[in-house]
PDB file of C-alpha atoms in Angstrom:
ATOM      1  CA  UNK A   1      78.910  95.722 116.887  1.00  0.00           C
ATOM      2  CA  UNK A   2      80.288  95.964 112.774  1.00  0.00           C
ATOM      3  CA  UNK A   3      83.647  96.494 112.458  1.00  0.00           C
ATOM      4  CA  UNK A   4      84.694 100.489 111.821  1.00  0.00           C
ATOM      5  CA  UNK A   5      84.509 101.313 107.874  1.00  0.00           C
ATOM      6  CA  UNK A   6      87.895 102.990 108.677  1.00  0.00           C
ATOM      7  CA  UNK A   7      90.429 102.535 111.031  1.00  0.00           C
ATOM      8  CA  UNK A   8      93.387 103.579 111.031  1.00  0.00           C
ATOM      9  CA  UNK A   9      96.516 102.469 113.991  1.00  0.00           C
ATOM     10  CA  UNK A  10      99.872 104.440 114.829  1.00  0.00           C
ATOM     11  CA  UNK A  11     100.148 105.659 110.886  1.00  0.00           C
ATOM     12  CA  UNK A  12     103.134 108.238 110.020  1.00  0.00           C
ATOM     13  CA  UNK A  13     103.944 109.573 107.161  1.00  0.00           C
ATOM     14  CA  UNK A  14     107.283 111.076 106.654  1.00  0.00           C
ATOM     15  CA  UNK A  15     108.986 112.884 103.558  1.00  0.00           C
ATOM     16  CA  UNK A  16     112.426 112.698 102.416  1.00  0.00           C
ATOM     17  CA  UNK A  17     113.498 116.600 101.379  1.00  0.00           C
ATOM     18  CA  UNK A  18     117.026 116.789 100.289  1.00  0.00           C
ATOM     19  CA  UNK A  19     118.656 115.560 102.804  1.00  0.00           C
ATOM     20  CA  UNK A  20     115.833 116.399 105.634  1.00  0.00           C
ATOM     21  CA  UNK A  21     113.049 114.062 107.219  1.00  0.00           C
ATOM     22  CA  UNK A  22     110.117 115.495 107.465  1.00  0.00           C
ATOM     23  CA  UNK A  23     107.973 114.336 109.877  1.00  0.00           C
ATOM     24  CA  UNK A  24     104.362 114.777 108.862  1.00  0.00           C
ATOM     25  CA  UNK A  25     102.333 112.146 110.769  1.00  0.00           C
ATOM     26  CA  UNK A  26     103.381 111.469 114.172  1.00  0.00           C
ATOM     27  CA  UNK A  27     101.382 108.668 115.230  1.00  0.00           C
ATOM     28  CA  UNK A  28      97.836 108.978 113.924  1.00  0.00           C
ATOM     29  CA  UNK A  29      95.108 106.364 115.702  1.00  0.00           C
ATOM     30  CA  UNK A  30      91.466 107.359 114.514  1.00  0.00           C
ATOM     31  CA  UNK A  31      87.902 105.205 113.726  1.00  0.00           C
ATOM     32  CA  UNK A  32      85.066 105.819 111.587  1.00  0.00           C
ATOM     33  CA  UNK A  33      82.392 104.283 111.460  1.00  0.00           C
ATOM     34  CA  UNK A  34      79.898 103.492 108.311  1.00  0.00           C
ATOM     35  CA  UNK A  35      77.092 106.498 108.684  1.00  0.00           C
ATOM     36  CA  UNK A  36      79.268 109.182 109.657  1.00  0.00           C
ATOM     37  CA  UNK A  37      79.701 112.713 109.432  1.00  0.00           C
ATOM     38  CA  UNK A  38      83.371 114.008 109.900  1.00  0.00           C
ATOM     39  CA  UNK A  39      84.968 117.080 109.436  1.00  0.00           C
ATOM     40  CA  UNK A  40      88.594 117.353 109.354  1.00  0.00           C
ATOM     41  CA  UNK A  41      90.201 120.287 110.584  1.00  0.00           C
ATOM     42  CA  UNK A  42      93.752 121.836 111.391  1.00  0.00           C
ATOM     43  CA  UNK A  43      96.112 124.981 110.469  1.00  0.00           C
ATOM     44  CA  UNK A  44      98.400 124.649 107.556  1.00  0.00           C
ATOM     45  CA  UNK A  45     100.979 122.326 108.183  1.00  0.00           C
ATOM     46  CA  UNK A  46      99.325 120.342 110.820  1.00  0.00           C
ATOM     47  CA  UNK A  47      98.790 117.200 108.334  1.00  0.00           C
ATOM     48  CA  UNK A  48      95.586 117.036 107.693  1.00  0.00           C
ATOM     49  CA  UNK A  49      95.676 116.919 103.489  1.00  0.00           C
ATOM     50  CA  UNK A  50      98.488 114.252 104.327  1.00  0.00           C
ATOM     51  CA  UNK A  51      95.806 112.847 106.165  1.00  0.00           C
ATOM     52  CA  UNK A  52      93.813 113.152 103.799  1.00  0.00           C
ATOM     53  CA  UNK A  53      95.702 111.117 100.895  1.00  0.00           C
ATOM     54  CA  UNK A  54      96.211 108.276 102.901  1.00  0.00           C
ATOM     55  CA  UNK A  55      91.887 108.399 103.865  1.00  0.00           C
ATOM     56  CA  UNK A  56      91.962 107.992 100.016  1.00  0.00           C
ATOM     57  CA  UNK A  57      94.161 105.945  99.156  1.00  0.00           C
ATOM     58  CA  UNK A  58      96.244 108.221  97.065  1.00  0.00           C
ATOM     59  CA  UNK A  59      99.499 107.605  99.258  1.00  0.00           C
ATOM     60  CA  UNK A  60     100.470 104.820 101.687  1.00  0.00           C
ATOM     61  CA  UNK A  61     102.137 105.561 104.913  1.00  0.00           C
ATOM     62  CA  UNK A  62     105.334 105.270 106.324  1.00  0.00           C
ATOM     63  CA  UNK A  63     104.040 102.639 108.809  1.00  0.00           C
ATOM     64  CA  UNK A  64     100.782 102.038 110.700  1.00  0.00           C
ATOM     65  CA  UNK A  65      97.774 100.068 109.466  1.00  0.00           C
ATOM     66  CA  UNK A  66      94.941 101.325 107.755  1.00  0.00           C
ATOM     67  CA  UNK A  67      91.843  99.045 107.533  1.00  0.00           C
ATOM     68  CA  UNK A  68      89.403 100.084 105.140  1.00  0.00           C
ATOM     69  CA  UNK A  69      86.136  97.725 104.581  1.00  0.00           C
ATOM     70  CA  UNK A  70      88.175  94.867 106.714  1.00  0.00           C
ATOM     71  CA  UNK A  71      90.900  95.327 103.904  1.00  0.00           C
ATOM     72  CA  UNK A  72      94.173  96.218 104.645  1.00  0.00           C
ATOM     73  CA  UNK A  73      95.038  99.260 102.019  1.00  0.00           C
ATOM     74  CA  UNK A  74      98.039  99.969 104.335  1.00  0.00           C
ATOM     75  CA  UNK A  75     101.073  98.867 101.945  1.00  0.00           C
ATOM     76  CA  UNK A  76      98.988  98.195  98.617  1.00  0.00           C
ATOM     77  CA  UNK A  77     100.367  98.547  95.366  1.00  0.00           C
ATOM     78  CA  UNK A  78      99.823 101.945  92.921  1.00  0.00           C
ATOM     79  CA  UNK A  79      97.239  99.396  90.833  1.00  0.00           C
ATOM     80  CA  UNK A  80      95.459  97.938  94.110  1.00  0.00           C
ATOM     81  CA  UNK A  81      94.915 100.974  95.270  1.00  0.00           C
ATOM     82  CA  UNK A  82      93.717 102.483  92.291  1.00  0.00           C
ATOM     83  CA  UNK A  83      90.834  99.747  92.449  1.00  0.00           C
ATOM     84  CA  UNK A  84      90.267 100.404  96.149  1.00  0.00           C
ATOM     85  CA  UNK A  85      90.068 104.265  95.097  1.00  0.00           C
ATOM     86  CA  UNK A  86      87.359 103.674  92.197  1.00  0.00           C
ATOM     87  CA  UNK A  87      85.127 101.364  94.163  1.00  0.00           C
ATOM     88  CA  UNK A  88      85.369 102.620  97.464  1.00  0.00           C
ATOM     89  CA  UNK A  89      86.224 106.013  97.603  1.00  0.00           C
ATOM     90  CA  UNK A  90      84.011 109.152  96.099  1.00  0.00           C
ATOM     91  CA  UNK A  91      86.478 112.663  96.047  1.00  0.00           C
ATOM     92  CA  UNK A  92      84.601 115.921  95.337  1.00  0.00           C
ATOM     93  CA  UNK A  93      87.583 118.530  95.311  1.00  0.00           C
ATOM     94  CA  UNK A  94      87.607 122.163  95.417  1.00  0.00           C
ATOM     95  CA  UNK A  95      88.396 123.202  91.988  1.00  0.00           C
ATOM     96  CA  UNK A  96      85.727 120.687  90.880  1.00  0.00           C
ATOM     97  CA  UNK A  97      88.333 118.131  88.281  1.00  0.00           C
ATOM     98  CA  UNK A  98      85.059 118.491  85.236  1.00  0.00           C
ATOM     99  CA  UNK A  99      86.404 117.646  82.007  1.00  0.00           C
ATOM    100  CA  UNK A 100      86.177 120.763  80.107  1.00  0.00           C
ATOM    101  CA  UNK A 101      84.799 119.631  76.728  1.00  0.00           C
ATOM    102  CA  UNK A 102      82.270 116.945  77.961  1.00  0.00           C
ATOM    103  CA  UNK A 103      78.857 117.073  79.117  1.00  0.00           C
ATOM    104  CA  UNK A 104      77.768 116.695  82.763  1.00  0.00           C
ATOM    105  CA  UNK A 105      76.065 113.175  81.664  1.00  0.00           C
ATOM    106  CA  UNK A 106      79.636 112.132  80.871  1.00  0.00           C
ATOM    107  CA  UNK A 107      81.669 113.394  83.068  1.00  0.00           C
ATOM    108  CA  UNK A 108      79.274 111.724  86.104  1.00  0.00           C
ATOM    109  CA  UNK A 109      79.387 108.663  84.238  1.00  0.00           C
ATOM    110  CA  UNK A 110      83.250 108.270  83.877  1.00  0.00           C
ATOM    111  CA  UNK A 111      84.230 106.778  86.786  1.00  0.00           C
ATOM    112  CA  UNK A 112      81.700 104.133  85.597  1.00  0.00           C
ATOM    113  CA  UNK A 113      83.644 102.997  82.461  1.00  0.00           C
ATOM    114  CA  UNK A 114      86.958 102.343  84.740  1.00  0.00           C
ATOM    115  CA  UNK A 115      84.600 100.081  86.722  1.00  0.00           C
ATOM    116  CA  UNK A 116      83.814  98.212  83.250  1.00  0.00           C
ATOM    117  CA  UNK A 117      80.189  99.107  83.424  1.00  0.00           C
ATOM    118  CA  UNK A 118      77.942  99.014  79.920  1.00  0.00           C
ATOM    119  CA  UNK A 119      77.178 101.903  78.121  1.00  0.00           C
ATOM    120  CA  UNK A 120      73.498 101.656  78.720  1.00  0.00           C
ATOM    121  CA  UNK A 121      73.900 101.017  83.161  1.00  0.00           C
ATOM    122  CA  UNK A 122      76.504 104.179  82.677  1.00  0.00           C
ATOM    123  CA  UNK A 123      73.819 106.538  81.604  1.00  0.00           C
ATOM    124  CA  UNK A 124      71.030 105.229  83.973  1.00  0.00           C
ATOM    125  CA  UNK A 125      73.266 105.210  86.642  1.00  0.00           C
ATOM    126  CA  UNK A 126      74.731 108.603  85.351  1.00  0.00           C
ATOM    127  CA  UNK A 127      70.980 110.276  85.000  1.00  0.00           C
ATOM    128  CA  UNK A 128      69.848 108.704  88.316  1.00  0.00           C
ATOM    129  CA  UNK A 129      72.532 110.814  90.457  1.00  0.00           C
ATOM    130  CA  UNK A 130      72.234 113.994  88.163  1.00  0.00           C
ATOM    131  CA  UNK A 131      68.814 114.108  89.563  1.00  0.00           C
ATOM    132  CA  UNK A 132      69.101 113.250  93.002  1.00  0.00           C
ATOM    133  CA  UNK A 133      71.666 116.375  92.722  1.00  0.00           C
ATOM    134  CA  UNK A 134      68.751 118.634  91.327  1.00  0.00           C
ATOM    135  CA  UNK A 135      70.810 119.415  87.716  1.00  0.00           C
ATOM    136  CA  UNK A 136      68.039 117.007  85.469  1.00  0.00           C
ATOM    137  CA  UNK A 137      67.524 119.845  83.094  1.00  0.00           C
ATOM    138  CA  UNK A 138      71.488 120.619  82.928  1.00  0.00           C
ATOM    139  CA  UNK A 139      72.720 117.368  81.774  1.00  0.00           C
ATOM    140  CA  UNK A 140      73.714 117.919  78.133  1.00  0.00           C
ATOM    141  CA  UNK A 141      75.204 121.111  79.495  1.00  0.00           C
ATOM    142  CA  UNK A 142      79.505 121.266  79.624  1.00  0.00           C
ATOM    143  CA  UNK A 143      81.072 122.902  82.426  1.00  0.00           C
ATOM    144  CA  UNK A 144      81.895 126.333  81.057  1.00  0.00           C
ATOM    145  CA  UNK A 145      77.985 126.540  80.735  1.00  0.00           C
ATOM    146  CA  UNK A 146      77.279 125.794  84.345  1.00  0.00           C
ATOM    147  CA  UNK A 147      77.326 127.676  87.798  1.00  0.00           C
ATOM    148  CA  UNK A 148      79.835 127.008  90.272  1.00  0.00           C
ATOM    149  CA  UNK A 149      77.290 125.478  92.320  1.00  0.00           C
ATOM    150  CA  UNK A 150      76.465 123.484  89.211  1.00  0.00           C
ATOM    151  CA  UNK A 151      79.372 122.221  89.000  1.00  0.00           C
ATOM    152  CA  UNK A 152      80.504 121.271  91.988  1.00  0.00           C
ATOM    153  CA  UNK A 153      77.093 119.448  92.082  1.00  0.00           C
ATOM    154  CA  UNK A 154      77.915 117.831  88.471  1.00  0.00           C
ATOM    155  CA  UNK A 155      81.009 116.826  90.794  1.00  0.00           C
ATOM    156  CA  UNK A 156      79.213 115.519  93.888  1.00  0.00           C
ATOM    157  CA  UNK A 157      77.163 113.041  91.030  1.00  0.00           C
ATOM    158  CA  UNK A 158      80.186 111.996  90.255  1.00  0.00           C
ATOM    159  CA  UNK A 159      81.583 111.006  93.350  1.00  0.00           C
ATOM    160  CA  UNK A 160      78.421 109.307  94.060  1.00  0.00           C
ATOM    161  CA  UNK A 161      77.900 107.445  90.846  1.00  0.00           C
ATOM    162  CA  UNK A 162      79.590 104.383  91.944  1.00  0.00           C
ATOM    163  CA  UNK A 163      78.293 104.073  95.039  1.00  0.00           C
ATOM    164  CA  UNK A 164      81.083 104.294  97.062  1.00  0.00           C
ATOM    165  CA  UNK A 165      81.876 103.553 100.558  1.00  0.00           C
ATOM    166  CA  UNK A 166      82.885 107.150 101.537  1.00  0.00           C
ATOM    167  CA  UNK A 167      82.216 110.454  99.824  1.00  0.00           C
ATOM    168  CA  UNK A 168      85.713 112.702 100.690  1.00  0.00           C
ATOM    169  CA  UNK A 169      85.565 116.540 100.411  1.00  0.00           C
ATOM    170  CA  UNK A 170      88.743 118.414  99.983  1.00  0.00           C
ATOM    171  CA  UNK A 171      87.313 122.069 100.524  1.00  0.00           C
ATOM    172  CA  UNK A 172      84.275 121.697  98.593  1.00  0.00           C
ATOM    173  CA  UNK A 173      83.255 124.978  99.255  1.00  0.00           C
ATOM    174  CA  UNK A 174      86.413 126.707  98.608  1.00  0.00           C
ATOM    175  CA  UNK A 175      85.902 128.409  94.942  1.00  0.00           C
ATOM    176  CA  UNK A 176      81.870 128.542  95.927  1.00  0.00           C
ATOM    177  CA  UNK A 177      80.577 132.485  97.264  1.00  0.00           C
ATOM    178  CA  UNK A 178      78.429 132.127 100.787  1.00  0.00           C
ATOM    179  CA  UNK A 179      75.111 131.780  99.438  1.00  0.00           C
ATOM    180  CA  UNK A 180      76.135 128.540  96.759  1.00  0.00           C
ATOM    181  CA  UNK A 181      78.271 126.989  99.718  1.00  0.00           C
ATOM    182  CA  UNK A 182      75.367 127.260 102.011  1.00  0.00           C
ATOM    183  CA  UNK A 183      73.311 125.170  99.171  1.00  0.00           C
ATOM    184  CA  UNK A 184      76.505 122.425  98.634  1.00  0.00           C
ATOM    185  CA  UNK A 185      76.556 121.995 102.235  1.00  0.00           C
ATOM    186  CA  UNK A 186      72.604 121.358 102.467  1.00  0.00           C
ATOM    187  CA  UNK A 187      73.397 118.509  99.573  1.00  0.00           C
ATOM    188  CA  UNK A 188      76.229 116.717 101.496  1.00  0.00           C
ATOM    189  CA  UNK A 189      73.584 116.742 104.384  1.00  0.00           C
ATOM    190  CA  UNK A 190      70.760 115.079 102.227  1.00  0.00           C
ATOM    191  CA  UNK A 191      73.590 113.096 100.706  1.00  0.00           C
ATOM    192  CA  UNK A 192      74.873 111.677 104.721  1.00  0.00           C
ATOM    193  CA  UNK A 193      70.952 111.674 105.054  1.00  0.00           C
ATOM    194  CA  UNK A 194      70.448 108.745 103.149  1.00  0.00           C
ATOM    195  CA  UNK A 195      73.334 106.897 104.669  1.00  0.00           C
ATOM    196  CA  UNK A 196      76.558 107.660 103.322  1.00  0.00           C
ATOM    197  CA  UNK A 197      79.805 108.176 105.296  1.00  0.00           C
ATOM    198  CA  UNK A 198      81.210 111.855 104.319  1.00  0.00           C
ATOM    199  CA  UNK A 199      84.315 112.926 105.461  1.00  0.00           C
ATOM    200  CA  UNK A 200      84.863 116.719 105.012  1.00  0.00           C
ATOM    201  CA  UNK A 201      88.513 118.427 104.902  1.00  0.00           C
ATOM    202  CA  UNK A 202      87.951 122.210 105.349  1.00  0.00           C
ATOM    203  CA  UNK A 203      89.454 124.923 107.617  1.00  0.00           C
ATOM    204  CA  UNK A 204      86.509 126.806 107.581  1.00  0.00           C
ATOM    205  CA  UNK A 205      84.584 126.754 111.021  1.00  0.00           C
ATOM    206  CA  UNK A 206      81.501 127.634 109.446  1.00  0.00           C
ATOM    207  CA  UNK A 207      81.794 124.515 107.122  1.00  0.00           C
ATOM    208  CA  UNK A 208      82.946 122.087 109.651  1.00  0.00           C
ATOM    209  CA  UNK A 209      79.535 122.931 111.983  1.00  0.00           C
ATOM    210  CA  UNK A 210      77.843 120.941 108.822  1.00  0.00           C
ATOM    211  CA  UNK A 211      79.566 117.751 110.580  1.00  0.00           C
ATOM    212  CA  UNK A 212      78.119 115.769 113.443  1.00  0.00           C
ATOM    213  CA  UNK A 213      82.085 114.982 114.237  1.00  0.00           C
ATOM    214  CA  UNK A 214      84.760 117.298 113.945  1.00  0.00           C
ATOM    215  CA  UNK A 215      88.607 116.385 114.250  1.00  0.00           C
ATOM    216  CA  UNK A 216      91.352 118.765 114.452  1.00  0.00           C
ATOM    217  CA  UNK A 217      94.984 118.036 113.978  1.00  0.00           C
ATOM    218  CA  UNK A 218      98.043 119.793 115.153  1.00  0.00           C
ATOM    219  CA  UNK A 219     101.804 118.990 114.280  1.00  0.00           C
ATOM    220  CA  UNK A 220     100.711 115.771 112.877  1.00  0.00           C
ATOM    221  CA  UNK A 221      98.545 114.086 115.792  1.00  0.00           C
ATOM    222  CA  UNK A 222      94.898 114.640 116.806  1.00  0.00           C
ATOM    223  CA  UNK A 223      94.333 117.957 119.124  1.00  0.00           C
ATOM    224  CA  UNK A 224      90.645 117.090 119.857  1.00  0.00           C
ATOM    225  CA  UNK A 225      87.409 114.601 118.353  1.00  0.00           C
ATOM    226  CA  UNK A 226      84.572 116.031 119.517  1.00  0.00           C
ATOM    227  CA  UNK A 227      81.485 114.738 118.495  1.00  0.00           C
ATOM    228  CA  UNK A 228      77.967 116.946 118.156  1.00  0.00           C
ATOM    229  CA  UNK A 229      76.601 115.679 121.217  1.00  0.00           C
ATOM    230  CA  UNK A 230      79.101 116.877 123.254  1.00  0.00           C
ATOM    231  CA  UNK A 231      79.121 120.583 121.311  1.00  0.00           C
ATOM    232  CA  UNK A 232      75.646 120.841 122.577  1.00  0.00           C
ATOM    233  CA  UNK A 233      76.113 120.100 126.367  1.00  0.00           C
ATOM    234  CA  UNK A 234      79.355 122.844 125.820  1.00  0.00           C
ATOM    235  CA  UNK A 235      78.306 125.984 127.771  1.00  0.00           C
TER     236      UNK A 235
END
């Protein structure tokens, strides 16, 4: 069987406050494999944006391993990681990150000129996502002259456009109303459809059904990973 795309053994993560530790991760052990569909879940404070960082390689942890594509990204430097980040890692945030003066074209393309792409295999690349996102006719359009929904889909191209290992969602739904969430969440579906790994952090229920996998923290360890089969046997 291929080796889990993540996986992650005894990580904490604690933070120095004054003169306070903070104990955020107790001891997290957790797998994913390439193809799947994961929702994180967990009240404030139970870890899971802490989780979250470390999933994309914007922090390291205290200690524990974290194996990522058979590379260790545990204890990496800022620049290493950086790499790992632009390669393997697609975000899609909440408050969408667009720059505010530059065309959707562009701002799907950017993460293409830190990989030291051409100019030319940029705007292929760039005009190639932009459609499979259904925003063709809204390319030469800047973000104050989108949707919501437009834009967070100008920021799911994005996240796709260097075809990453894993497409992370912090709250991708959380500026959207019910009816443009409802479409975002069909496009991370067609998006996990065609093979990539999404990993979803939301603390909406309704969201988190989108998953085929949903894990819920609790003071810094896993509660429960319960998988969609097992939802449907549930009584």
């Amino acid at each position: 069987m291929a080796n889990p795309l993540i996986k992650i053994t005894d990580i904490k993560r604690n933070f120095v406050l004054g003169n306070e530790i903070v104990y955020v991760l107790k001891g997290i052990d957790l797998e994913i494999n390439k193809g799947e569909y994961v929702a994180l879940m967990g009240p404030s404070g139970s870890g899971k944006s802490t989780l979250m960082n470390l999933l994309g390689c914007l922090d390291t942890p205290t200690s524990g391993r974290y194996i990522l594509n058979e590379k260790d990204v545990s204890q990496m430097r800022d620049d290493e990681l950086a790499e790992i980040r632009n390669k393997e890692i697609g975000f899609v945030f909440q408050t969408f990150n667009l720059l505010p003066r530059t065309t959707a074209l562009d701002n799907v393309a950017l993460p293409m000129i830190y990989a030291g792409h051409g100019k030319s295999e940029r705007i292929a690349r760039a005009t190639e996502v932009l459609k499979q996102v259904n925003l063709a006719d809204r390319m030469d359009h800047q973000p104050n002259q989108l949707s919501g929904g437009q834009r967070q889909r100008v920021a799911v191209a994005r996240a796709l456009v260097n075809k990453p290992s894993i497409i992370l969602a912090d709250e991708p739904t959380g500026n959207l109303d019910s009816k443009t969430s409802v479409e975002i969440m069909k496009l991370f579906g067609d998006i996990h459809a065609q093979g990539n790994t999404v990993i979803l952090v939301t603390h909406e229920e309704d969201i988190a059904a989108y998953a085929h996998r949903v894990i819920r923290l609790r003071d810094g360890l896993i509660e429960s990973d319960t998988s969609k089969e097992f939802q449907t046997n549930k009584i």
